[in-house]
PDB file of C-alpha atoms in Angstrom:
ATOM      1  CA  UNK I 263      12.206   7.783   9.741  1.00 79.00           C
ATOM      2  CA  UNK I 264      14.723   9.490  12.015  1.00 89.00           C
ATOM      3  CA  UNK I 265      13.636  12.161  14.446  1.00 94.00           C
ATOM      4  CA  UNK I 266      15.077  15.069  12.481  1.00 94.00           C
ATOM      5  CA  UNK I 267      14.135  18.419  10.995  1.00 96.00           C
ATOM      6  CA  UNK I 268      16.329  20.080   8.367  1.00 96.00           C
ATOM      7  CA  UNK I 269      14.281  22.948   6.922  1.00 96.00           C
ATOM      8  CA  UNK I 270      11.397  25.129   8.081  1.00 97.00           C
ATOM      9  CA  UNK I 271       9.863  26.929   5.126  1.00 97.00           C
ATOM     10  CA  UNK I 272       7.391  29.760   5.599  1.00 97.00           C
ATOM     11  CA  UNK I 273       5.034  31.317   3.065  1.00 96.00           C
ATOM     12  CA  UNK I 274       6.208  34.928   2.706  1.00 96.00           C
ATOM     13  CA  UNK I 275       4.198  37.602   0.961  1.00 95.00           C
ATOM     14  CA  UNK I 276       6.853  40.333   0.898  1.00 96.00           C
ATOM     15  CA  UNK I 277      10.413  39.043   0.603  1.00 97.00           C
ATOM     16  CA  UNK I 278      11.827  42.570   0.427  1.00 97.00           C
ATOM     17  CA  UNK I 279      10.192  43.414   3.775  1.00 97.00           C
ATOM     18  CA  UNK I 280      11.643  40.185   5.193  1.00 97.00           C
ATOM     19  CA  UNK I 281      15.133  41.107   3.950  1.00 97.00           C
ATOM     20  CA  UNK I 282      14.785  44.572   5.465  1.00 96.00           C
ATOM     21  CA  UNK I 283      13.768  43.130   8.844  1.00 97.00           C
ATOM     22  CA  UNK I 284      16.203  40.212   9.212  1.00 97.00           C
ATOM     23  CA  UNK I 285      19.255  41.364   7.256  1.00 96.00           C
ATOM     24  CA  UNK I 286      19.252  45.149   7.634  1.00 95.00           C
ATOM     25  CA  UNK I 287      17.351  45.330  10.930  1.00 95.00           C
ATOM     26  CA  UNK I 288      18.666  42.322  12.877  1.00 95.00           C
ATOM     27  CA  UNK I 289      21.991  41.918  11.104  1.00 95.00           C
ATOM     28  CA  UNK I 290      21.412  38.301  10.067  1.00 97.00           C
ATOM     29  CA  UNK I 291      23.433  36.783   7.219  1.00 97.00           C
ATOM     30  CA  UNK I 292      21.588  34.795   4.538  1.00 97.00           C
ATOM     31  CA  UNK I 293      22.894  31.390   3.503  1.00 96.00           C
ATOM     32  CA  UNK I 294      21.340  32.018   0.066  1.00 96.00           C
ATOM     33  CA  UNK I 295      19.235  34.965  -1.144  1.00 97.00           C
ATOM     34  CA  UNK I 296      17.386  34.658  -4.461  1.00 96.00           C
ATOM     35  CA  UNK I 297      15.408  37.911  -4.879  1.00 96.00           C
ATOM     36  CA  UNK I 298      11.745  37.304  -5.694  1.00 96.00           C
ATOM     37  CA  UNK I 299      12.025  33.631  -4.747  1.00 96.00           C
ATOM     38  CA  UNK I 300      13.532  32.642  -1.388  1.00 97.00           C
ATOM     39  CA  UNK I 301      15.865  33.726   1.423  1.00 98.00           C
ATOM     40  CA  UNK I 302      17.575  31.030   3.532  1.00 97.00           C
ATOM     41  CA  UNK I 303      19.058  31.569   7.009  1.00 97.00           C
ATOM     42  CA  UNK I 304      20.885  28.941   9.053  1.00 97.00           C
ATOM     43  CA  UNK I 305      19.348  29.135  12.562  1.00 96.00           C
ATOM     44  CA  UNK I 306      20.752  26.079  14.365  1.00 96.00           C
ATOM     45  CA  UNK I 307      23.321  23.358  13.583  1.00 95.00           C
ATOM     46  CA  UNK I 308      21.988  21.660  10.439  1.00 96.00           C
ATOM     47  CA  UNK I 309      18.780  23.678  10.481  1.00 97.00           C
ATOM     48  CA  UNK I 310      17.714  26.227   7.871  1.00 97.00           C
ATOM     49  CA  UNK I 311      14.796  28.661   7.823  1.00 97.00           C
ATOM     50  CA  UNK I 312      13.493  29.393   4.330  1.00 97.00           C
ATOM     51  CA  UNK I 313      11.344  32.458   3.639  1.00 97.00           C
ATOM     52  CA  UNK I 314       9.681  31.450   0.376  1.00 96.00           C
ATOM     53  CA  UNK I 315       7.676  33.710  -1.935  1.00 96.00           C
ATOM     54  CA  UNK I 316       4.025  32.951  -1.124  1.00 95.00           C
ATOM     55  CA  UNK I 317       2.983  32.059  -4.664  1.00 94.00           C
ATOM     56  CA  UNK I 318       5.949  29.748  -5.175  1.00 93.00           C
ATOM     57  CA  UNK I 319       5.330  28.220  -1.741  1.00 94.00           C
ATOM     58  CA  UNK I 320       1.766  27.322  -2.750  1.00 93.00           C
ATOM     59  CA  UNK I 321       2.970  25.943  -6.088  1.00 91.00           C
ATOM     60  CA  UNK I 322       5.604  23.817  -4.310  1.00 91.00           C
ATOM     61  CA  UNK I 323       2.974  22.352  -1.980  1.00 89.00           C
ATOM     62  CA  UNK I 324       0.899  21.416  -5.010  1.00 85.00           C
ATOM     63  CA  UNK I 325      -1.743  24.055  -4.213  1.00 85.00           C
ATOM     64  CA  UNK I 326      -1.126  26.717  -6.869  1.00 82.00           C
ATOM     65  CA  UNK I 327      -3.128  29.895  -6.351  1.00 82.00           C
ATOM     66  CA  UNK I 328      -3.577  29.390  -2.617  1.00 81.00           C
ATOM     67  CA  UNK I 329      -1.574  31.996  -0.731  1.00 81.00           C
ATOM     68  CA  UNK I 330      -1.523  31.126   2.964  1.00 81.00           C
ATOM     69  CA  UNK I 331      -0.462  33.525   5.647  1.00 87.00           C
ATOM     70  CA  UNK I 332       1.537  31.839   8.416  1.00 94.00           C
ATOM     71  CA  UNK I 333      -0.818  30.889  11.250  1.00 93.00           C
ATOM     72  CA  UNK I 334      -0.540  28.659  14.296  1.00 95.00           C
ATOM     73  CA  UNK I 335       3.254  28.912  14.547  1.00 96.00           C
ATOM     74  CA  UNK I 336       5.645  30.478  17.040  1.00 96.00           C
ATOM     75  CA  UNK I 337       9.410  30.592  16.435  1.00 97.00           C
ATOM     76  CA  UNK I 338      11.335  31.028  19.683  1.00 97.00           C
ATOM     77  CA  UNK I 339      14.673  32.669  20.356  1.00 96.00           C
ATOM     78  CA  UNK I 340      16.017  32.101  23.880  1.00 97.00           C
ATOM     79  CA  UNK I 341      18.361  34.523  25.619  1.00 97.00           C
ATOM     80  CA  UNK I 342      20.356  34.440  28.858  1.00 96.00           C
ATOM     81  CA  UNK I 343      18.460  36.973  30.998  1.00 97.00           C
ATOM     82  CA  UNK I 344      15.275  39.001  31.414  1.00 97.00           C
ATOM     83  CA  UNK I 345      17.169  42.135  30.398  1.00 98.00           C
ATOM     84  CA  UNK I 346      18.280  40.416  27.195  1.00 97.00           C
ATOM     85  CA  UNK I 347      14.604  39.734  26.387  1.00 98.00           C
ATOM     86  CA  UNK I 348      13.845  43.431  26.759  1.00 98.00           C
ATOM     87  CA  UNK I 349      16.853  44.394  24.615  1.00 97.00           C
ATOM     88  CA  UNK I 350      16.024  41.928  21.815  1.00 97.00           C
ATOM     89  CA  UNK I 351      12.401  43.074  21.692  1.00 97.00           C
ATOM     90  CA  UNK I 352      13.557  46.678  21.428  1.00 97.00           C
ATOM     91  CA  UNK I 353      15.889  45.750  18.582  1.00 96.00           C
ATOM     92  CA  UNK I 354      13.083  43.925  16.762  1.00 97.00           C
ATOM     93  CA  UNK I 355      10.730  46.872  17.243  1.00 96.00           C
ATOM     94  CA  UNK I 356      13.353  49.238  15.825  1.00 95.00           C
ATOM     95  CA  UNK I 357      13.739  46.866  12.852  1.00 95.00           C
ATOM     96  CA  UNK I 358      10.002  47.145  12.073  1.00 95.00           C
ATOM     97  CA  UNK I 359       8.541  44.348  14.211  1.00 96.00           C
ATOM     98  CA  UNK I 360       5.173  44.744  15.945  1.00 97.00           C
ATOM     99  CA  UNK I 361       5.188  43.889  19.668  1.00 97.00           C
ATOM    100  CA  UNK I 362       2.017  41.834  20.176  1.00 94.00           C
ATOM    101  CA  UNK I 363       2.858  40.734  23.752  1.00 96.00           C
ATOM    102  CA  UNK I 364       5.236  42.973  25.711  1.00 97.00           C
ATOM    103  CA  UNK I 365       7.882  41.313  27.920  1.00 98.00           C
ATOM    104  CA  UNK I 366       6.208  39.602  30.888  1.00 97.00           C
ATOM    105  CA  UNK I 367       6.183  36.398  32.929  1.00 96.00           C
ATOM    106  CA  UNK I 368       4.674  33.569  30.865  1.00 92.00           C
ATOM    107  CA  UNK I 369       1.784  31.353  31.950  1.00 83.00           C
ATOM    108  CA  UNK I 370       3.753  28.177  31.155  1.00 78.00           C
ATOM    109  CA  UNK I 371       7.195  26.870  32.025  1.00 77.00           C
ATOM    110  CA  UNK I 372       8.478  29.567  34.376  1.00 88.00           C
ATOM    111  CA  UNK I 373       9.675  31.778  31.554  1.00 94.00           C
ATOM    112  CA  UNK I 374       9.898  35.528  30.947  1.00 97.00           C
ATOM    113  CA  UNK I 375       8.961  36.280  27.360  1.00 97.00           C
ATOM    114  CA  UNK I 376       7.519  38.528  24.677  1.00 97.00           C
ATOM    115  CA  UNK I 377       5.935  37.999  21.258  1.00 96.00           C
ATOM    116  CA  UNK I 378       6.885  40.093  18.213  1.00 96.00           C
ATOM    117  CA  UNK I 379       5.374  39.858  14.740  1.00 96.00           C
ATOM    118  CA  UNK I 380       7.679  40.339  11.742  1.00 96.00           C
ATOM    119  CA  UNK I 381       6.481  42.379   8.724  1.00 94.00           C
ATOM    120  CA  UNK I 382       5.036  39.221   7.128  1.00 94.00           C
ATOM    121  CA  UNK I 383       3.051  38.191  10.211  1.00 94.00           C
ATOM    122  CA  UNK I 384       5.488  35.567  11.510  1.00 96.00           C
ATOM    123  CA  UNK I 385       5.395  35.524  15.322  1.00 96.00           C
ATOM    124  CA  UNK I 386       8.677  35.276  17.222  1.00 97.00           C
ATOM    125  CA  UNK I 387       8.819  34.591  20.943  1.00 96.00           C
ATOM    126  CA  UNK I 388      11.857  36.010  22.724  1.00 97.00           C
ATOM    127  CA  UNK I 389      12.296  34.200  26.031  1.00 97.00           C
ATOM    128  CA  UNK I 390      14.475  33.746  29.075  1.00 97.00           C
ATOM    129  CA  UNK I 391      13.876  30.206  30.315  1.00 96.00           C
ATOM    130  CA  UNK I 392      15.900  29.201  33.402  1.00 95.00           C
ATOM    131  CA  UNK I 393      14.729  25.556  33.051  1.00 94.00           C
ATOM    132  CA  UNK I 394      16.150  25.093  29.544  1.00 95.00           C
ATOM    133  CA  UNK I 395      19.687  24.392  28.414  1.00 95.00           C
ATOM    134  CA  UNK I 396      21.563  22.882  25.504  1.00 95.00           C
ATOM    135  CA  UNK I 397      24.458  20.526  26.269  1.00 96.00           C
ATOM    136  CA  UNK I 398      27.721  20.673  24.302  1.00 94.00           C
ATOM    137  CA  UNK I 399      26.600  17.827  21.999  1.00 94.00           C
ATOM    138  CA  UNK I 400      23.380  19.702  21.154  1.00 94.00           C
ATOM    139  CA  UNK I 401      21.096  17.723  23.479  1.00 96.00           C
ATOM    140  CA  UNK I 402      18.203  19.842  24.743  1.00 96.00           C
ATOM    141  CA  UNK I 403      17.369  19.636  28.461  1.00 95.00           C
ATOM    142  CA  UNK I 404      14.007  20.914  29.719  1.00 93.00           C
ATOM    143  CA  UNK I 405      14.002  21.209  33.512  1.00 81.00           C
TER     144      UNK I 405
ATOM    145  CA  UNK K  60      20.102  39.413  18.454  1.00 79.00           C
ATOM    146  CA  UNK K  61      21.958  36.269  17.366  1.00 89.00           C
ATOM    147  CA  UNK K  62      20.841  34.320  14.340  1.00 94.00           C
ATOM    148  CA  UNK K  63      19.333  31.414  16.285  1.00 94.00           C
ATOM    149  CA  UNK K  64      16.145  29.405  16.636  1.00 96.00           C
ATOM    150  CA  UNK K  65      15.540  27.223  19.699  1.00 96.00           C
ATOM    151  CA  UNK K  66      11.878  26.213  19.580  1.00 96.00           C
ATOM    152  CA  UNK K  67       9.222  25.848  16.899  1.00 97.00           C
ATOM    153  CA  UNK K  68       5.793  25.659  18.495  1.00 97.00           C
ATOM    154  CA  UNK K  69       2.719  24.632  16.518  1.00 97.00           C
ATOM    155  CA  UNK K  70      -0.945  25.034  17.408  1.00 96.00           C
ATOM    156  CA  UNK K  71      -2.290  21.476  17.723  1.00 96.00           C
ATOM    157  CA  UNK K  72      -5.960  20.644  17.903  1.00 95.00           C
ATOM    158  CA  UNK K  73      -5.643  16.937  18.778  1.00 96.00           C
ATOM    159  CA  UNK K  74      -2.587  16.088  20.874  1.00 97.00           C
ATOM    160  CA  UNK K  75      -3.622  12.438  21.163  1.00 97.00           C
ATOM    161  CA  UNK K  76      -3.682  12.135  17.368  1.00 97.00           C
ATOM    162  CA  UNK K  77      -0.243  13.767  17.276  1.00 97.00           C
ATOM    163  CA  UNK K  78       1.113  11.284  19.843  1.00 97.00           C
ATOM    164  CA  UNK K  79      -0.345   8.382  17.830  1.00 96.00           C
ATOM    165  CA  UNK K  80       1.302   9.618  14.649  1.00 97.00           C
ATOM    166  CA  UNK K  81       4.767  10.624  15.878  1.00 97.00           C
ATOM    167  CA  UNK K  82       5.361   8.300  18.831  1.00 96.00           C
ATOM    168  CA  UNK K  83       3.447   5.132  17.933  1.00 95.00           C
ATOM    169  CA  UNK K  84       3.553   5.518  14.158  1.00 95.00           C
ATOM    170  CA  UNK K  85       7.016   6.971  13.505  1.00 95.00           C
ATOM    171  CA  UNK K  86       8.740   5.754  16.668  1.00 95.00           C
ATOM    172  CA  UNK K  87       9.852   9.199  17.823  1.00 97.00           C
ATOM    173  CA  UNK K  88      10.769   9.770  21.477  1.00 97.00           C
ATOM    174  CA  UNK K  89       9.332  12.821  23.256  1.00 97.00           C
ATOM    175  CA  UNK K  90      11.626  15.055  25.282  1.00 96.00           C
ATOM    176  CA  UNK K  91       8.611  15.919  27.474  1.00 96.00           C
ATOM    177  CA  UNK K  92       4.973  14.834  27.112  1.00 97.00           C
ATOM    178  CA  UNK K  93       2.315  16.632  29.190  1.00 96.00           C
ATOM    179  CA  UNK K  94      -1.045  15.097  28.154  1.00 96.00           C
ATOM    180  CA  UNK K  95      -3.629  17.743  27.256  1.00 96.00           C
ATOM    181  CA  UNK K  96      -0.985  20.457  27.122  1.00 96.00           C
ATOM    182  CA  UNK K  97       2.176  19.911  25.038  1.00 97.00           C
ATOM    183  CA  UNK K  98       4.497  17.320  23.511  1.00 98.00           C
ATOM    184  CA  UNK K  99       8.136  18.290  22.846  1.00 97.00           C
ATOM    185  CA  UNK K 100      10.494  16.496  20.421  1.00 97.00           C
ATOM    186  CA  UNK K 101      14.168  17.350  19.887  1.00 97.00           C
ATOM    187  CA  UNK K 102      14.610  17.500  16.090  1.00 96.00           C
ATOM    188  CA  UNK K 103      18.102  18.952  15.627  1.00 96.00           C
ATOM    189  CA  UNK K 104      21.027  19.903  17.894  1.00 95.00           C
ATOM    190  CA  UNK K 105      19.590  22.491  20.280  1.00 96.00           C
ATOM    191  CA  UNK K 106      16.258  22.610  18.456  1.00 97.00           C
ATOM    192  CA  UNK K 107      12.898  21.489  19.857  1.00 97.00           C
ATOM    193  CA  UNK K 108       9.511  21.108  18.173  1.00 97.00           C
ATOM    194  CA  UNK K 109       6.587  21.747  20.527  1.00 97.00           C
ATOM    195  CA  UNK K 110       3.084  20.529  19.657  1.00 97.00           C
ATOM    196  CA  UNK K 111       0.977  22.765  21.884  1.00 96.00           C
ATOM    197  CA  UNK K 112      -2.736  22.373  22.619  1.00 96.00           C
ATOM    198  CA  UNK K 113      -4.477  24.875  20.333  1.00 96.00           C
ATOM    199  CA  UNK K 114      -6.363  26.725  23.079  1.00 94.00           C
ATOM    200  CA  UNK K 115      -3.261  27.054  25.254  1.00 93.00           C
ATOM    201  CA  UNK K 116      -1.257  28.131  22.188  1.00 94.00           C
ATOM    202  CA  UNK K 117      -3.688  30.984  21.554  1.00 93.00           C
ATOM    203  CA  UNK K 118      -3.652  31.964  25.229  1.00 91.00           C
ATOM    204  CA  UNK K 119       0.174  31.979  25.229  1.00 91.00           C
ATOM    205  CA  UNK K 120       0.236  34.269  22.189  1.00 89.00           C
ATOM    206  CA  UNK K 121      -2.095  36.651  24.027  1.00 86.00           C
ATOM    207  CA  UNK K 122      -4.999  35.841  21.682  1.00 85.00           C
ATOM    208  CA  UNK K 123      -7.277  33.692  23.893  1.00 82.00           C
ATOM    209  CA  UNK K 124     -10.152  32.100  22.015  1.00 83.00           C
ATOM    210  CA  UNK K 125      -8.443  32.225  18.632  1.00 81.00           C
ATOM    211  CA  UNK K 126      -7.630  28.701  17.528  1.00 81.00           C
ATOM    212  CA  UNK K 127      -5.421  28.833  14.444  1.00 81.00           C
ATOM    213  CA  UNK K 128      -4.766  25.864  12.253  1.00 87.00           C
ATOM    214  CA  UNK K 129      -1.162  25.726  11.031  1.00 94.00           C
ATOM    215  CA  UNK K 130      -0.962  27.364   7.599  1.00 93.00           C
ATOM    216  CA  UNK K 131       1.847  28.581   5.405  1.00 95.00           C
ATOM    217  CA  UNK K 132       4.470  26.242   6.909  1.00 96.00           C
ATOM    218  CA  UNK K 133       6.418  23.253   5.604  1.00 96.00           C
ATOM    219  CA  UNK K 134       8.693  21.185   7.873  1.00 97.00           C
ATOM    220  CA  UNK K 135      11.306  19.288   5.859  1.00 97.00           C
ATOM    221  CA  UNK K 136      13.041  16.008   6.568  1.00 96.00           C
ATOM    222  CA  UNK K 137      15.916  15.189   4.209  1.00 97.00           C
ATOM    223  CA  UNK K 138      17.012  11.634   3.413  1.00 97.00           C
ATOM    224  CA  UNK K 139      19.934  10.131   1.517  1.00 96.00           C
ATOM    225  CA  UNK K 140      18.219   8.775  -1.606  1.00 97.00           C
ATOM    226  CA  UNK K 141      15.091   8.802  -3.748  1.00 97.00           C
ATOM    227  CA  UNK K 142      14.218   5.324  -2.453  1.00 98.00           C
ATOM    228  CA  UNK K 143      14.441   6.620   1.127  1.00 97.00           C
ATOM    229  CA  UNK K 144      11.889   9.325   0.229  1.00 98.00           C
ATOM    230  CA  UNK K 145       9.488   6.648  -1.011  1.00 98.00           C
ATOM    231  CA  UNK K 146      10.073   4.526   2.122  1.00 97.00           C
ATOM    232  CA  UNK K 147       9.555   7.433   4.551  1.00 97.00           C
ATOM    233  CA  UNK K 148       6.350   8.506   2.804  1.00 97.00           C
ATOM    234  CA  UNK K 149       5.041   4.938   3.027  1.00 97.00           C
ATOM    235  CA  UNK K 150       5.844   4.850   6.737  1.00 96.00           C
ATOM    236  CA  UNK K 151       4.069   8.176   7.282  1.00 97.00           C
ATOM    237  CA  UNK K 152       1.039   6.976   5.325  1.00 96.00           C
ATOM    238  CA  UNK K 153       0.897   3.793   7.433  1.00 95.00           C
ATOM    239  CA  UNK K 154       1.094   5.957  10.563  1.00 95.00           C
ATOM    240  CA  UNK K 155      -2.005   7.917   9.485  1.00 95.00           C
ATOM    241  CA  UNK K 156      -0.511  10.704   7.355  1.00 96.00           C
ATOM    242  CA  UNK K 157      -2.237  11.974   4.223  1.00 97.00           C
ATOM    243  CA  UNK K 158      -0.049  12.103   1.101  1.00 97.00           C
ATOM    244  CA  UNK K 159      -0.879  15.451  -0.498  1.00 94.00           C
ATOM    245  CA  UNK K 160       1.955  15.360  -3.084  1.00 96.00           C
ATOM    246  CA  UNK K 161       3.288  11.911  -4.010  1.00 97.00           C
ATOM    247  CA  UNK K 162       7.058  11.477  -4.467  1.00 98.00           C
ATOM    248  CA  UNK K 163       8.212  13.365  -7.582  1.00 97.00           C
ATOM    249  CA  UNK K 164      10.899  15.693  -8.901  1.00 96.00           C
ATOM    250  CA  UNK K 165      10.449  19.150  -7.360  1.00 92.00           C
ATOM    251  CA  UNK K 166      10.177  22.387  -9.321  1.00 83.00           C
ATOM    252  CA  UNK K 167      12.910  24.050  -7.235  1.00 78.00           C
ATOM    253  CA  UNK K 168      16.445  23.130  -6.224  1.00 77.00           C
ATOM    254  CA  UNK K 169      16.909  19.832  -8.083  1.00 88.00           C
ATOM    255  CA  UNK K 170      15.243  17.796  -5.375  1.00 94.00           C
ATOM    256  CA  UNK K 171      13.040  14.666  -5.327  1.00 97.00           C
ATOM    257  CA  UNK K 172      10.320  15.116  -2.744  1.00 97.00           C
ATOM    258  CA  UNK K 173       6.843  14.459  -1.388  1.00 97.00           C
ATOM    259  CA  UNK K 174       4.440  16.287   0.937  1.00 96.00           C
ATOM    260  CA  UNK K 175       2.548  14.504   3.725  1.00 96.00           C
ATOM    261  CA  UNK K 176       0.005  16.067   6.079  1.00 96.00           C
ATOM    262  CA  UNK K 177      -0.045  14.839   9.690  1.00 96.00           C
ATOM    263  CA  UNK K 178      -3.394  14.278  11.479  1.00 94.00           C
ATOM    264  CA  UNK K 179      -3.393  17.912  12.677  1.00 94.00           C
ATOM    265  CA  UNK K 180      -2.782  19.371   9.216  1.00 94.00           C
ATOM    266  CA  UNK K 181       0.951  20.001   9.601  1.00 96.00           C
ATOM    267  CA  UNK K 182       2.675  19.517   6.232  1.00 96.00           C
ATOM    268  CA  UNK K 183       5.979  17.625   6.143  1.00 97.00           C
ATOM    269  CA  UNK K 184       8.171  17.555   3.067  1.00 96.00           C
ATOM    270  CA  UNK K 185      10.337  14.446   2.710  1.00 97.00           C
ATOM    271  CA  UNK K 186      13.160  15.188   0.293  1.00 97.00           C
ATOM    272  CA  UNK K 187      16.333  13.905  -1.290  1.00 97.00           C
ATOM    273  CA  UNK K 188      18.437  16.965  -2.103  1.00 96.00           C
ATOM    274  CA  UNK K 189      21.828  16.206  -3.716  1.00 95.00           C
ATOM    275  CA  UNK K 190      22.844  19.882  -3.418  1.00 94.00           C
ATOM    276  CA  UNK K 191      22.463  20.011   0.376  1.00 95.00           C
ATOM    277  CA  UNK K 192      24.803  18.810   3.099  1.00 95.00           C
ATOM    278  CA  UNK K 193      25.572  19.461   6.763  1.00 95.00           C
ATOM    279  CA  UNK K 194      29.231  19.685   7.780  1.00 96.00           C
ATOM    280  CA  UNK K 195      30.499  18.058  10.982  1.00 94.00           C
ATOM    281  CA  UNK K 196      30.221  21.360  12.893  1.00 94.00           C
ATOM    282  CA  UNK K 197      26.566  21.733  11.875  1.00 94.00           C
ATOM    283  CA  UNK K 198      27.152  24.253   9.082  1.00 96.00           C
ATOM    284  CA  UNK K 199      24.564  23.923   6.312  1.00 96.00           C
ATOM    285  CA  UNK K 200      25.824  23.995   2.720  1.00 95.00           C
ATOM    286  CA  UNK K 201      23.362  24.599  -0.145  1.00 93.00           C
ATOM    287  CA  UNK K 202      24.975  23.777  -3.501  1.00 81.00           C
TER     288      UNK K 202
END
C-alpha cells in the first residue's frame, strides 16, 4: 500500500454555509458541487477535499443515523510571512469564520499561526513556518 | 487566500500504536518522527499528514485538557483495481486495522471501496474509482 492520500472527506452539517464560506467568502472554485450532497475542492496536486452532507457521510461509512461533527482535526494553510497570516485570518473572519486562536507564535516548530473555525466547525490553521518548504517535485522539507 | 492545503493534523492518543500500524505494518516512511510528540508522513506532493499526540494537539488548538478523538473524517487512498482494494484492506487488517466496511460497491460515485479503522480510530477508505484520475500536472479530474 503506497504512501498516498487522494481524498479527505469531512462530515458537513450545512453545505450551504460551507459554500458561502469557501466559494463566496474565500473565492475558492469547486471541482464539483452537487447541492445537498457534496462539494469538492482540489487543494494540492492530486488531492481533493470533499465536504459531504453529514447524513450521507454517515451512510457511506456504514453508520447510518450517526451524524458526527468533525473533531480532532486541523487543516493547515501555510503562507509566506507573518503579515500574510494576519491578512488571511482577517479574510476568513470577514467570510464568517470564528477566530479561536488569534495570530501568535506557536508552541511547536517555530511557527507563527492562528486557528479559525469554519461555519461547520472545521478548524483551519493559518501559519508562517520558516522551517518548511516544498521542492519543485512536490517533496516536503521540514527543517 | 489561495486554494491550498499543506498539512492535515490529527489528534492521536497512542503514537506508538500509530507507528506500529503505518511504519511497521504498512511500510510507510516518516518525514519526521518525534517520539511522544508527532509523526509526519508526506502523502501527496506538498502535503503532509501529522499524527500529533492528543494532549499536545489540544494545547496547540488553544483548548488544553480537551482530548478529541477524530470524528467526521475519512482519508481516502485510491488504487487501480477492485483486486487492489481487496489486497490493501487485507494488508491493513494484518497490520492491526479494523475493517468496518468490507470491500463492496459504494452508494456514491460508481466506486468499489472499503473502510478500515486504524488503531487510533482514524477511518481510511480504500477505493477503486474508475471516474477519477490525476493528470501529470497534479490536476484532479472527477468524471
